[in-house]
């Protein structure tokens, strides 16, 4: 046997180099995610480094949770995401598989004479599929593209999770503040009912009036319970996204909802940006490309049957020892891969359609999300610049009317409650804005350009504090 | 103390034939004029021996009104008149606290006035101003002061955005001069000037006001007093003659215009368009005979005006002088809306005397009606509960409205005044609205406010001493 045939050796070496690198696919995902979010992600594979990750998780959860920390925790710890990372392992294994030559097959046979006149005969051959050698690069390319597509898809999943975490974080933030506001409504109802009780005790109001105020108080109490439940549910949603259980769910969140930026960064070309940088679109594009390559592969090997070449040694009992090449040729008479090609063609067209669909939808979704973002921003601004100052004015003037004994405490408390309700509506709008922003970031496949910092506007004395939380400081007696 | 003392020695009109008449009507004498204006006047005067004459003259009551179809004395209403009466000579001018008088000039023996109906920025009390409608820059319009027998000519210029008229309330005149828009004349359109002219054939207290879209125009202030002095003093001569117009308004705290749509809840009650503490006191020297004329053109309310410290007699209604025999001693005079009442008394007791409408809501300023009754409420802990929500909150009213007088430090609606509270010498006076003071002094330096009265030793309420309580067996 010519074991040292140089071409054969090189083929074998080529095949031998294709070993599985566990981290490889994830590194690319991590790079893609970091490029787009600036955050690290990790694939826990049961290594000693996992302990470090756990420590890091505890560190992230120790202080007051921020939006970035929550995303990081989710990227490190979301079980669904980790499962998705494993798909990369599968994909990478496929890729390595594609780079391996078919193993050569060794055949051997020995014949023993059944009669005494014969001698022992033996035959050995080693056969290697031949076409593999030529199609290997193409096959590797297809597998590589498949892997790349999978990487993109996984990174996209990570970004989708990121967006969902950001939205849920915003929801928790808003819910916390809404609960605080609802407590104020309860406090106002409590004060009104208290006054009513005192009025009744002094003999100045009817039992009807007292019962009405008490019913309003109970209503406020029930509404608070509902809001508290909504907060709990939002927290649990975030816990699921961050993959937390046990003592780790005790995290706290002190940060208030950030104000809506004074001006929106230019939202031009968002559609183009989405088409360019969205990973799922990129993955679909790669899918189309790999299907084309697979099709090419099928087409180029259309008339190739299986070609096996090898060496073959034979020795008859009484004959000379023979050594020679073998060739086995499959004749593509019946199966010319027409079915496979047709299937691949269809799949390729399907892939193209999917890419088109994805692109059209992405552009439309971006436009819709952008419209929503701009509308919510304008609404939040209207609330902040007009509605909330108006509510403050109404409360201040109500206090004056109260001081002049034109209205009583119940009317004054109603003005306060209406102010709180306006704050609630404002908070909900700000929350929706940041959620729409996270959605838009998901839709364009990366962070939006940071808007210009809001110019510090001079506050009129009666305007509410710029942070979206109720303030009391403006209602004092002057 | 308010007994009428005849001090007037002027002979009755029947004796007065010395002509002051410079008129071109040679046939007219004062006597004939008065005979026409009040048919029984001369006779009555004679019967009364020359004093308090002309007081029961009610036109048309005992004889046909001069100039009417039933009057056989003439074919038409006569417009002849006496020369313009002059202040000081023919009458002692009235004092209009916080008010003004309409100037006139003598043009050919006729008193000529010019009234301009216009928007006026008026201050009801310090801290409360509103855009009203009035005359010649005043709310209410300046007091017209004329003398019986005067020929008067009013030019009325309308500078309002709406048409208007002037009705001469209680004044006897030809129908065409009565000023009811649409009935007696076409309303004076914005920018137009109308002329009213008639001879004043009576004496007493009359009024004038818009008689076009009355609800709006009177609610915005278009009213005034029309004082007619008798050509010769009737009854005891008075030393002080005050004229006060009563009125009511709706001005919500924080607004700047009276609301003419209000039907019942009037919250600014005024004397000469001023609410206490914006009212000027009535200043009198001890011993002087005082006359106070009240006119009431409130939209809906009569006002029982109560004077402290004195009994008085109601000497005139808007129909004229009440015979002395019909005058009752009173301390409160009810002035019905659309009417005038005149009271007289001798100010023989010095002091600072309250004079006010006795409807308790009429001595409140801008009182609110949407306030729960807080009287008797125990507020302990309520402030602490409410203040986290409303840092400026303070429980009020649990002992009534009296505390309101001390609430000046709390932020109030712009352009509003406290419900009660003018400064007194000892504390805040827990009244507002239709409230003023009669200040009677032994000596006066000039015409102005003499300041607060100091009661002589032993004539003022003070805390009871323990030995007094013991002495009189009072256990507290």
PDB file of N, CA and C in Angstrom, chain A residues 183-185 187-192 194-195 198-205 395-397 399-413 416 419-420 472-478, chain B residues 252-254 267 365-382 385-386 388-397 400-401 404 407 409-414 416 419:
ATOM      1  N   UNK A 183     -50.866  54.880  46.438  1.00  0.00           N
ATOM      2  CA  UNK A 183     -50.876  55.015  47.897  1.00  0.00           C
ATOM      3  C   UNK A 183     -51.310  56.437  48.280  1.00  0.00           C
ATOM      4  N   UNK A 184     -50.892  57.418  47.462  1.00  0.00           N
ATOM      5  CA  UNK A 184     -51.308  58.783  47.757  1.00  0.00           C
ATOM      6  C   UNK A 184     -52.810  58.961  47.557  1.00  0.00           C
ATOM      7  N   UNK A 185     -53.330  58.314  46.531  1.00  0.00           N
ATOM      8  CA  UNK A 185     -54.779  58.381  46.315  1.00  0.00           C
ATOM      9  C   UNK A 185     -55.494  57.787  47.523  1.00  0.00           C
ATOM     10  N   UNK A 187     -54.319  57.628  50.496  1.00  0.00           N
ATOM     11  CA  UNK A 187     -54.131  58.562  51.605  1.00  0.00           C
ATOM     12  C   UNK A 187     -55.164  59.688  51.539  1.00  0.00           C
ATOM     13  N   UNK A 188     -55.400  60.200  50.305  1.00  0.00           N
ATOM     14  CA  UNK A 188     -56.381  61.273  50.136  1.00  0.00           C
ATOM     15  C   UNK A 188     -57.785  60.773  50.504  1.00  0.00           C
ATOM     16  N   UNK A 189     -58.102  59.556  50.043  1.00  0.00           N
ATOM     17  CA  UNK A 189     -59.425  59.003  50.342  1.00  0.00           C
ATOM     18  C   UNK A 189     -59.559  58.766  51.845  1.00  0.00           C
ATOM     19  N   UNK A 190     -58.447  58.365  52.455  1.00  0.00           N
ATOM     20  CA  UNK A 190     -58.450  58.124  53.898  1.00  0.00           C
ATOM     21  C   UNK A 190     -58.720  59.429  54.641  1.00  0.00           C
ATOM     22  N   UNK A 191     -58.048  60.495  54.196  1.00  0.00           N
ATOM     23  CA  UNK A 191     -58.245  61.791  54.854  1.00  0.00           C
ATOM     24  C   UNK A 191     -59.686  62.265  54.686  1.00  0.00           C
ATOM     25  N   UNK A 192     -60.235  62.075  53.479  1.00  0.00           N
ATOM     26  CA  UNK A 192     -61.618  62.511  53.224  1.00  0.00           C
ATOM     27  C   UNK A 192     -62.595  61.727  54.103  1.00  0.00           C
ATOM     28  N   UNK A 194     -61.848  60.250  56.889  1.00  0.00           N
ATOM     29  CA  UNK A 194     -61.579  60.660  58.266  1.00  0.00           C
ATOM     30  C   UNK A 194     -62.350  61.946  58.592  1.00  0.00           C
ATOM     31  N   UNK A 195     -62.240  62.916  57.667  1.00  0.00           N
ATOM     32  CA  UNK A 195     -62.959  64.170  57.874  1.00  0.00           C
ATOM     33  C   UNK A 195     -64.456  63.912  57.972  1.00  0.00           C
ATOM     34  N   UNK A 198     -65.366  62.723  61.280  1.00  0.00           N
ATOM     35  CA  UNK A 198     -65.361  63.802  62.276  1.00  0.00           C
ATOM     36  C   UNK A 198     -66.592  64.688  62.113  1.00  0.00           C
ATOM     37  N   UNK A 199     -66.954  64.937  60.844  1.00  0.00           N
ATOM     38  CA  UNK A 199     -68.147  65.754  60.587  1.00  0.00           C
ATOM     39  C   UNK A 199     -69.390  65.053  61.130  1.00  0.00           C
ATOM     40  N   UNK A 200     -69.401  63.733  60.930  1.00  0.00           N
ATOM     41  CA  UNK A 200     -70.546  62.965  61.415  1.00  0.00           C
ATOM     42  C   UNK A 200     -70.585  63.007  62.947  1.00  0.00           C
ATOM     43  N   UNK A 201     -69.399  62.881  63.559  1.00  0.00           N
ATOM     44  CA  UNK A 201     -69.330  62.905  65.018  1.00  0.00           C
ATOM     45  C   UNK A 201     -69.815  64.243  65.566  1.00  0.00           C
ATOM     46  N   UNK A 202     -69.550  65.317  64.808  1.00  0.00           N
ATOM     47  CA  UNK A 202     -69.998  66.638  65.254  1.00  0.00           C
ATOM     48  C   UNK A 202     -71.467  66.868  64.920  1.00  0.00           C
ATOM     49  N   UNK A 203     -72.076  65.897  64.229  1.00  0.00           N
ATOM     50  CA  UNK A 203     -73.492  66.031  63.885  1.00  0.00           C
ATOM     51  C   UNK A 203     -73.743  66.869  62.661  1.00  0.00           C
ATOM     52  N   UNK A 204     -72.728  67.017  61.802  1.00  0.00           N
ATOM     53  CA  UNK A 204     -72.863  67.958  60.684  1.00  0.00           C
ATOM     54  C   UNK A 204     -73.156  67.304  59.339  1.00  0.00           C
ATOM     55  N   UNK A 205     -72.961  65.988  59.225  1.00  0.00           N
ATOM     56  CA  UNK A 205     -73.301  65.334  57.952  1.00  0.00           C
ATOM     57  C   UNK A 205     -74.154  64.102  58.226  1.00  0.00           C
ATOM     58  N   UNK A 395     -54.227  72.740  41.738  1.00  0.00           N
ATOM     59  CA  UNK A 395     -54.127  72.415  43.159  1.00  0.00           C
ATOM     60  C   UNK A 395     -53.806  73.666  43.976  1.00  0.00           C
ATOM     61  N   UNK A 396     -52.872  74.458  43.466  1.00  0.00           N
ATOM     62  CA  UNK A 396     -52.505  75.688  44.200  1.00  0.00           C
ATOM     63  C   UNK A 396     -53.697  76.621  44.330  1.00  0.00           C
ATOM     64  N   UNK A 397     -54.427  76.757  43.213  1.00  0.00           N
ATOM     65  CA  UNK A 397     -55.578  77.653  43.256  1.00  0.00           C
ATOM     66  C   UNK A 397     -56.682  77.072  44.142  1.00  0.00           C
ATOM     67  N   UNK A 399     -56.096  75.297  46.745  1.00  0.00           N
ATOM     68  CA  UNK A 399     -55.654  75.595  48.117  1.00  0.00           C
ATOM     69  C   UNK A 399     -56.019  77.035  48.476  1.00  0.00           C
ATOM     70  N   UNK A 400     -55.857  77.947  47.520  1.00  0.00           N
ATOM     71  CA  UNK A 400     -56.213  79.345  47.785  1.00  0.00           C
ATOM     72  C   UNK A 400     -57.716  79.485  48.014  1.00  0.00           C
ATOM     73  N   UNK A 401     -58.471  78.784  47.170  1.00  0.00           N
ATOM     74  CA  UNK A 401     -59.929  78.849  47.337  1.00  0.00           C
ATOM     75  C   UNK A 401     -60.324  78.244  48.678  1.00  0.00           C
ATOM     76  N   UNK A 402     -59.588  77.202  49.067  1.00  0.00           N
ATOM     77  CA  UNK A 402     -59.846  76.613  50.387  1.00  0.00           C
ATOM     78  C   UNK A 402     -59.525  77.637  51.470  1.00  0.00           C
ATOM     79  N   UNK A 403     -58.361  78.294  51.331  1.00  0.00           N
ATOM     80  CA  UNK A 403     -57.967  79.295  52.326  1.00  0.00           C
ATOM     81  C   UNK A 403     -59.003  80.405  52.435  1.00  0.00           C
ATOM     82  N   UNK A 404     -59.624  80.723  51.286  1.00  0.00           N
ATOM     83  CA  UNK A 404     -60.652  81.765  51.290  1.00  0.00           C
ATOM     84  C   UNK A 404     -62.011  81.197  51.691  1.00  0.00           C
ATOM     85  N   UNK A 405     -62.021  79.917  52.092  1.00  0.00           N
ATOM     86  CA  UNK A 405     -63.234  79.218  52.503  1.00  0.00           C
ATOM     87  C   UNK A 405     -64.288  79.219  51.409  1.00  0.00           C
ATOM     88  N   UNK A 406     -63.819  79.099  50.170  1.00  0.00           N
ATOM     89  CA  UNK A 406     -64.758  78.962  49.062  1.00  0.00           C
ATOM     90  C   UNK A 406     -65.064  77.499  48.797  1.00  0.00           C
ATOM     91  N   UNK A 407     -64.083  76.636  49.082  1.00  0.00           N
ATOM     92  CA  UNK A 407     -64.307  75.194  48.933  1.00  0.00           C
ATOM     93  C   UNK A 407     -63.846  74.509  50.210  1.00  0.00           C
ATOM     94  N   UNK A 408     -64.270  73.287  50.390  1.00  0.00           N
ATOM     95  CA  UNK A 408     -63.891  72.553  51.588  1.00  0.00           C
ATOM     96  C   UNK A 408     -62.775  71.563  51.298  1.00  0.00           C
ATOM     97  N   UNK A 409     -62.392  70.845  52.346  1.00  0.00           N
ATOM     98  CA  UNK A 409     -61.321  69.860  52.204  1.00  0.00           C
ATOM     99  C   UNK A 409     -61.650  68.793  51.156  1.00  0.00           C
ATOM    100  N   UNK A 410     -62.887  68.287  51.086  1.00  0.00           N
ATOM    101  CA  UNK A 410     -63.155  67.268  50.061  1.00  0.00           C
ATOM    102  C   UNK A 410     -62.810  67.748  48.654  1.00  0.00           C
ATOM    103  N   UNK A 411     -63.194  68.976  48.328  1.00  0.00           N
ATOM    104  CA  UNK A 411     -62.894  69.496  46.991  1.00  0.00           C
ATOM    105  C   UNK A 411     -61.388  69.646  46.811  1.00  0.00           C
ATOM    106  N   UNK A 412     -60.707  70.039  47.877  1.00  0.00           N
ATOM    107  CA  UNK A 412     -59.257  70.202  47.816  1.00  0.00           C
ATOM    108  C   UNK A 412     -58.594  68.846  47.582  1.00  0.00           C
ATOM    109  N   UNK A 413     -59.087  67.833  48.262  1.00  0.00           N
ATOM    110  CA  UNK A 413     -58.519  66.492  48.100  1.00  0.00           C
ATOM    111  C   UNK A 413     -58.799  65.941  46.699  1.00  0.00           C
ATOM    112  N   UNK A 416     -56.224  67.300  44.533  1.00  0.00           N
ATOM    113  CA  UNK A 416     -54.964  66.568  44.747  1.00  0.00           C
ATOM    114  C   UNK A 416     -55.011  65.217  44.029  1.00  0.00           C
ATOM    115  N   UNK A 419     -54.568  65.574  40.418  1.00  0.00           N
ATOM    116  CA  UNK A 419     -53.158  65.816  40.101  1.00  0.00           C
ATOM    117  C   UNK A 419     -52.408  64.485  40.067  1.00  0.00           C
ATOM    118  N   UNK A 420     -52.694  63.634  41.050  1.00  0.00           N
ATOM    119  CA  UNK A 420     -52.034  62.331  41.114  1.00  0.00           C
ATOM    120  C   UNK A 420     -52.406  61.498  39.883  1.00  0.00           C
ATOM    121  N   UNK A 472     -44.274  67.457  46.422  1.00  0.00           N
ATOM    122  CA  UNK A 472     -45.189  68.196  47.300  1.00  0.00           C
ATOM    123  C   UNK A 472     -44.732  69.614  47.504  1.00  0.00           C
ATOM    124  N   UNK A 473     -43.515  69.850  47.067  1.00  0.00           N
ATOM    125  CA  UNK A 473     -42.878  71.083  47.520  1.00  0.00           C
ATOM    126  C   UNK A 473     -43.587  72.346  47.054  1.00  0.00           C
ATOM    127  N   UNK A 474     -44.449  72.220  46.046  1.00  0.00           N
ATOM    128  CA  UNK A 474     -45.016  73.455  45.497  1.00  0.00           C
ATOM    129  C   UNK A 474     -46.367  73.821  46.079  1.00  0.00           C
ATOM    130  N   UNK A 475     -46.797  72.994  46.998  1.00  0.00           N
ATOM    131  CA  UNK A 475     -48.144  73.293  47.482  1.00  0.00           C
ATOM    132  C   UNK A 475     -48.121  73.967  48.833  1.00  0.00           C
ATOM    133  N   UNK A 476     -46.945  74.345  49.245  1.00  0.00           N
ATOM    134  CA  UNK A 476     -46.884  74.932  50.573  1.00  0.00           C
ATOM    135  C   UNK A 476     -47.508  76.305  50.572  1.00  0.00           C
ATOM    136  N   UNK A 477     -47.873  76.693  51.770  1.00  0.00           N
ATOM    137  CA  UNK A 477     -48.399  78.044  51.927  1.00  0.00           C
ATOM    138  C   UNK A 477     -47.263  79.022  51.677  1.00  0.00           C
ATOM    139  N   UNK A 478     -47.554  80.050  50.955  1.00  0.00           N
ATOM    140  CA  UNK A 478     -46.529  81.082  50.738  1.00  0.00           C
ATOM    141  C   UNK A 478     -46.663  82.157  51.789  1.00  0.00           C
TER     142      UNK A 478
ATOM    143  N   UNK B 252     -66.770  86.145  42.020  1.00  0.00           N
ATOM    144  CA  UNK B 252     -66.079  84.983  42.578  1.00  0.00           C
ATOM    145  C   UNK B 252     -64.633  85.330  42.871  1.00  0.00           C
ATOM    146  N   UNK B 253     -64.119  84.826  43.993  1.00  0.00           N
ATOM    147  CA  UNK B 253     -62.711  85.098  44.304  1.00  0.00           C
ATOM    148  C   UNK B 253     -61.840  84.668  43.125  1.00  0.00           C
ATOM    149  N   UNK B 254     -60.969  85.568  42.724  1.00  0.00           N
ATOM    150  CA  UNK B 254     -60.079  85.234  41.617  1.00  0.00           C
ATOM    151  C   UNK B 254     -60.595  85.682  40.260  1.00  0.00           C
ATOM    152  N   UNK B 267     -72.290  87.734  46.723  1.00  0.00           N
ATOM    153  CA  UNK B 267     -71.237  87.591  47.723  1.00  0.00           C
ATOM    154  C   UNK B 267     -70.455  88.867  47.981  1.00  0.00           C
ATOM    155  N   UNK B 365     -67.913  88.967  53.160  1.00  0.00           N
ATOM    156  CA  UNK B 365     -67.386  89.207  51.818  1.00  0.00           C
ATOM    157  C   UNK B 365     -67.117  87.871  51.143  1.00  0.00           C
ATOM    158  N   UNK B 366     -67.556  87.766  49.932  1.00  0.00           N
ATOM    159  CA  UNK B 366     -67.201  86.620  49.081  1.00  0.00           C
ATOM    160  C   UNK B 366     -67.244  85.290  49.831  1.00  0.00           C
ATOM    161  N   UNK B 367     -68.339  85.101  50.551  1.00  0.00           N
ATOM    162  CA  UNK B 367     -68.449  83.869  51.314  1.00  0.00           C
ATOM    163  C   UNK B 367     -68.696  82.691  50.384  1.00  0.00           C
ATOM    164  N   UNK B 368     -68.074  81.562  50.720  1.00  0.00           N
ATOM    165  CA  UNK B 368     -68.248  80.360  49.915  1.00  0.00           C
ATOM    166  C   UNK B 368     -69.397  79.534  50.442  1.00  0.00           C
ATOM    167  N   UNK B 369     -70.052  78.825  49.513  1.00  0.00           N
ATOM    168  CA  UNK B 369     -71.192  78.006  49.923  1.00  0.00           C
ATOM    169  C   UNK B 369     -70.905  76.515  49.812  1.00  0.00           C
ATOM    170  N   UNK B 370     -69.720  76.194  49.266  1.00  0.00           N
ATOM    171  CA  UNK B 370     -69.402  74.782  49.052  1.00  0.00           C
ATOM    172  C   UNK B 370     -68.484  74.242  50.139  1.00  0.00           C
ATOM    173  N   UNK B 371     -68.608  74.818  51.298  1.00  0.00           N
ATOM    174  CA  UNK B 371     -67.750  74.412  52.407  1.00  0.00           C
ATOM    175  C   UNK B 371     -68.565  73.541  53.352  1.00  0.00           C
ATOM    176  N   UNK B 372     -67.997  72.397  53.756  1.00  0.00           N
ATOM    177  CA  UNK B 372     -68.742  71.611  54.745  1.00  0.00           C
ATOM    178  C   UNK B 372     -68.863  72.377  56.059  1.00  0.00           C
ATOM    179  N   UNK B 373     -69.905  72.082  56.781  1.00  0.00           N
ATOM    180  CA  UNK B 373     -70.095  72.704  58.095  1.00  0.00           C
ATOM    181  C   UNK B 373     -69.086  72.099  59.055  1.00  0.00           C
ATOM    182  N   UNK B 374     -68.077  72.866  59.383  1.00  0.00           N
ATOM    183  CA  UNK B 374     -66.974  72.337  60.190  1.00  0.00           C
ATOM    184  C   UNK B 374     -67.166  72.617  61.675  1.00  0.00           C
ATOM    185  N   UNK B 375     -68.233  73.340  62.014  1.00  0.00           N
ATOM    186  CA  UNK B 375     -68.404  73.737  63.418  1.00  0.00           C
ATOM    187  C   UNK B 375     -68.523  72.493  64.293  1.00  0.00           C
ATOM    188  N   UNK B 376     -67.709  72.472  65.322  1.00  0.00           N
ATOM    189  CA  UNK B 376     -67.771  71.371  66.279  1.00  0.00           C
ATOM    190  C   UNK B 376     -66.910  70.187  65.904  1.00  0.00           C
ATOM    191  N   UNK B 377     -66.253  70.245  64.737  1.00  0.00           N
ATOM    192  CA  UNK B 377     -65.409  69.114  64.327  1.00  0.00           C
ATOM    193  C   UNK B 377     -64.123  69.138  65.146  1.00  0.00           C
ATOM    194  N   UNK B 378     -63.736  67.964  65.640  1.00  0.00           N
ATOM    195  CA  UNK B 378     -62.475  67.858  66.393  1.00  0.00           C
ATOM    196  C   UNK B 378     -61.358  67.602  65.391  1.00  0.00           C
ATOM    197  N   UNK B 379     -60.498  68.571  65.173  1.00  0.00           N
ATOM    198  CA  UNK B 379     -59.523  68.429  64.090  1.00  0.00           C
ATOM    199  C   UNK B 379     -58.234  67.721  64.486  1.00  0.00           C
ATOM    200  N   UNK B 380     -58.094  67.306  65.749  1.00  0.00           N
ATOM    201  CA  UNK B 380     -56.815  66.739  66.189  1.00  0.00           C
ATOM    202  C   UNK B 380     -56.354  65.623  65.254  1.00  0.00           C
ATOM    203  N   UNK B 381     -55.148  65.775  64.746  1.00  0.00           N
ATOM    204  CA  UNK B 381     -54.559  64.726  63.920  1.00  0.00           C
ATOM    205  C   UNK B 381     -54.939  64.827  62.452  1.00  0.00           C
ATOM    206  N   UNK B 382     -55.974  65.578  62.142  1.00  0.00           N
ATOM    207  CA  UNK B 382     -56.392  65.661  60.731  1.00  0.00           C
ATOM    208  C   UNK B 382     -55.338  66.406  59.908  1.00  0.00           C
ATOM    209  N   UNK B 385     -52.508  64.299  59.017  1.00  0.00           N
ATOM    210  CA  UNK B 385     -52.863  63.309  58.010  1.00  0.00           C
ATOM    211  C   UNK B 385     -52.908  63.916  56.607  1.00  0.00           C
ATOM    212  N   UNK B 386     -53.371  65.151  56.528  1.00  0.00           N
ATOM    213  CA  UNK B 386     -53.581  65.779  55.219  1.00  0.00           C
ATOM    214  C   UNK B 386     -52.306  66.463  54.720  1.00  0.00           C
ATOM    215  N   UNK B 388     -49.115  65.700  54.520  1.00  0.00           N
ATOM    216  CA  UNK B 388     -48.224  65.041  53.550  1.00  0.00           C
ATOM    217  C   UNK B 388     -48.726  65.196  52.121  1.00  0.00           C
ATOM    218  N   UNK B 389     -50.030  65.281  51.957  1.00  0.00           N
ATOM    219  CA  UNK B 389     -50.615  65.456  50.626  1.00  0.00           C
ATOM    220  C   UNK B 389     -50.691  66.924  50.252  1.00  0.00           C
ATOM    221  N   UNK B 390     -51.054  67.752  51.210  1.00  0.00           N
ATOM    222  CA  UNK B 390     -51.296  69.171  50.975  1.00  0.00           C
ATOM    223  C   UNK B 390     -50.566  69.962  52.052  1.00  0.00           C
ATOM    224  N   UNK B 391     -49.302  70.292  51.782  1.00  0.00           N
ATOM    225  CA  UNK B 391     -48.503  70.918  52.839  1.00  0.00           C
ATOM    226  C   UNK B 391     -49.093  72.240  53.342  1.00  0.00           C
ATOM    227  N   UNK B 392     -49.877  72.907  52.521  1.00  0.00           N
ATOM    228  CA  UNK B 392     -50.432  74.190  52.956  1.00  0.00           C
ATOM    229  C   UNK B 392     -51.736  74.059  53.729  1.00  0.00           C
ATOM    230  N   UNK B 393     -52.139  72.840  54.005  1.00  0.00           N
ATOM    231  CA  UNK B 393     -53.473  72.635  54.574  1.00  0.00           C
ATOM    232  C   UNK B 393     -53.530  72.987  56.054  1.00  0.00           C
ATOM    233  N   UNK B 394     -54.649  73.563  56.447  1.00  0.00           N
ATOM    234  CA  UNK B 394     -54.919  73.843  57.842  1.00  0.00           C
ATOM    235  C   UNK B 394     -56.427  73.715  58.034  1.00  0.00           C
ATOM    236  N   UNK B 395     -56.835  72.945  59.022  1.00  0.00           N
ATOM    237  CA  UNK B 395     -58.271  72.782  59.265  1.00  0.00           C
ATOM    238  C   UNK B 395     -58.844  74.126  59.711  1.00  0.00           C
ATOM    239  N   UNK B 396     -59.963  74.508  59.101  1.00  0.00           N
ATOM    240  CA  UNK B 396     -60.556  75.808  59.420  1.00  0.00           C
ATOM    241  C   UNK B 396     -62.050  75.651  59.614  1.00  0.00           C
ATOM    242  N   UNK B 397     -62.608  76.583  60.346  1.00  0.00           N
ATOM    243  CA  UNK B 397     -64.060  76.688  60.451  1.00  0.00           C
ATOM    244  C   UNK B 397     -64.665  75.858  61.562  1.00  0.00           C
ATOM    245  N   UNK B 400     -66.275  78.175  63.602  1.00  0.00           N
ATOM    246  CA  UNK B 400     -66.998  79.215  62.878  1.00  0.00           C
ATOM    247  C   UNK B 400     -66.065  79.999  61.983  1.00  0.00           C
ATOM    248  N   UNK B 401     -66.570  81.152  61.528  1.00  0.00           N
ATOM    249  CA  UNK B 401     -65.845  81.944  60.539  1.00  0.00           C
ATOM    250  C   UNK B 401     -64.994  83.038  61.172  1.00  0.00           C
ATOM    251  N   UNK B 404     -61.453  83.647  60.353  1.00  0.00           N
ATOM    252  CA  UNK B 404     -61.104  84.123  59.022  1.00  0.00           C
ATOM    253  C   UNK B 404     -60.458  85.496  59.065  1.00  0.00           C
ATOM    254  N   UNK B 407     -56.711  85.359  58.929  1.00  0.00           N
ATOM    255  CA  UNK B 407     -56.146  84.451  57.933  1.00  0.00           C
ATOM    256  C   UNK B 407     -55.369  85.168  56.837  1.00  0.00           C
ATOM    257  N   UNK B 409     -52.434  85.800  56.368  1.00  0.00           N
ATOM    258  CA  UNK B 409     -51.116  85.301  55.973  1.00  0.00           C
ATOM    259  C   UNK B 409     -51.223  84.137  54.991  1.00  0.00           C
ATOM    260  N   UNK B 410     -52.419  83.574  54.838  1.00  0.00           N
ATOM    261  CA  UNK B 410     -52.535  82.412  53.959  1.00  0.00           C
ATOM    262  C   UNK B 410     -52.734  82.869  52.519  1.00  0.00           C
ATOM    263  N   UNK B 411     -52.176  82.122  51.584  1.00  0.00           N
ATOM    264  CA  UNK B 411     -52.357  82.544  50.182  1.00  0.00           C
ATOM    265  C   UNK B 411     -53.820  82.462  49.777  1.00  0.00           C
ATOM    266  N   UNK B 412     -54.304  83.544  49.217  1.00  0.00           N
ATOM    267  CA  UNK B 412     -55.711  83.638  48.823  1.00  0.00           C
ATOM    268  C   UNK B 412     -55.770  83.753  47.307  1.00  0.00           C
ATOM    269  N   UNK B 413     -56.927  83.497  46.729  1.00  0.00           N
ATOM    270  CA  UNK B 413     -57.021  83.700  45.281  1.00  0.00           C
ATOM    271  C   UNK B 413     -56.698  85.148  44.940  1.00  0.00           C
ATOM    272  N   UNK B 414     -56.044  85.331  43.801  1.00  0.00           N
ATOM    273  CA  UNK B 414     -55.743  86.691  43.370  1.00  0.00           C
ATOM    274  C   UNK B 414     -57.049  87.461  43.281  1.00  0.00           C
ATOM    275  N   UNK B 416     -59.124  88.891  45.645  1.00  0.00           N
ATOM    276  CA  UNK B 416     -60.211  88.491  46.542  1.00  0.00           C
ATOM    277  C   UNK B 416     -59.932  89.107  47.903  1.00  0.00           C
ATOM    278  N   UNK B 419     -63.378  86.929  53.927  1.00  0.00           N
ATOM    279  CA  UNK B 419     -64.827  86.985  54.159  1.00  0.00           C
ATOM    280  C   UNK B 419     -65.190  88.024  55.201  1.00  0.00           C
TER     281      UNK B 419
END
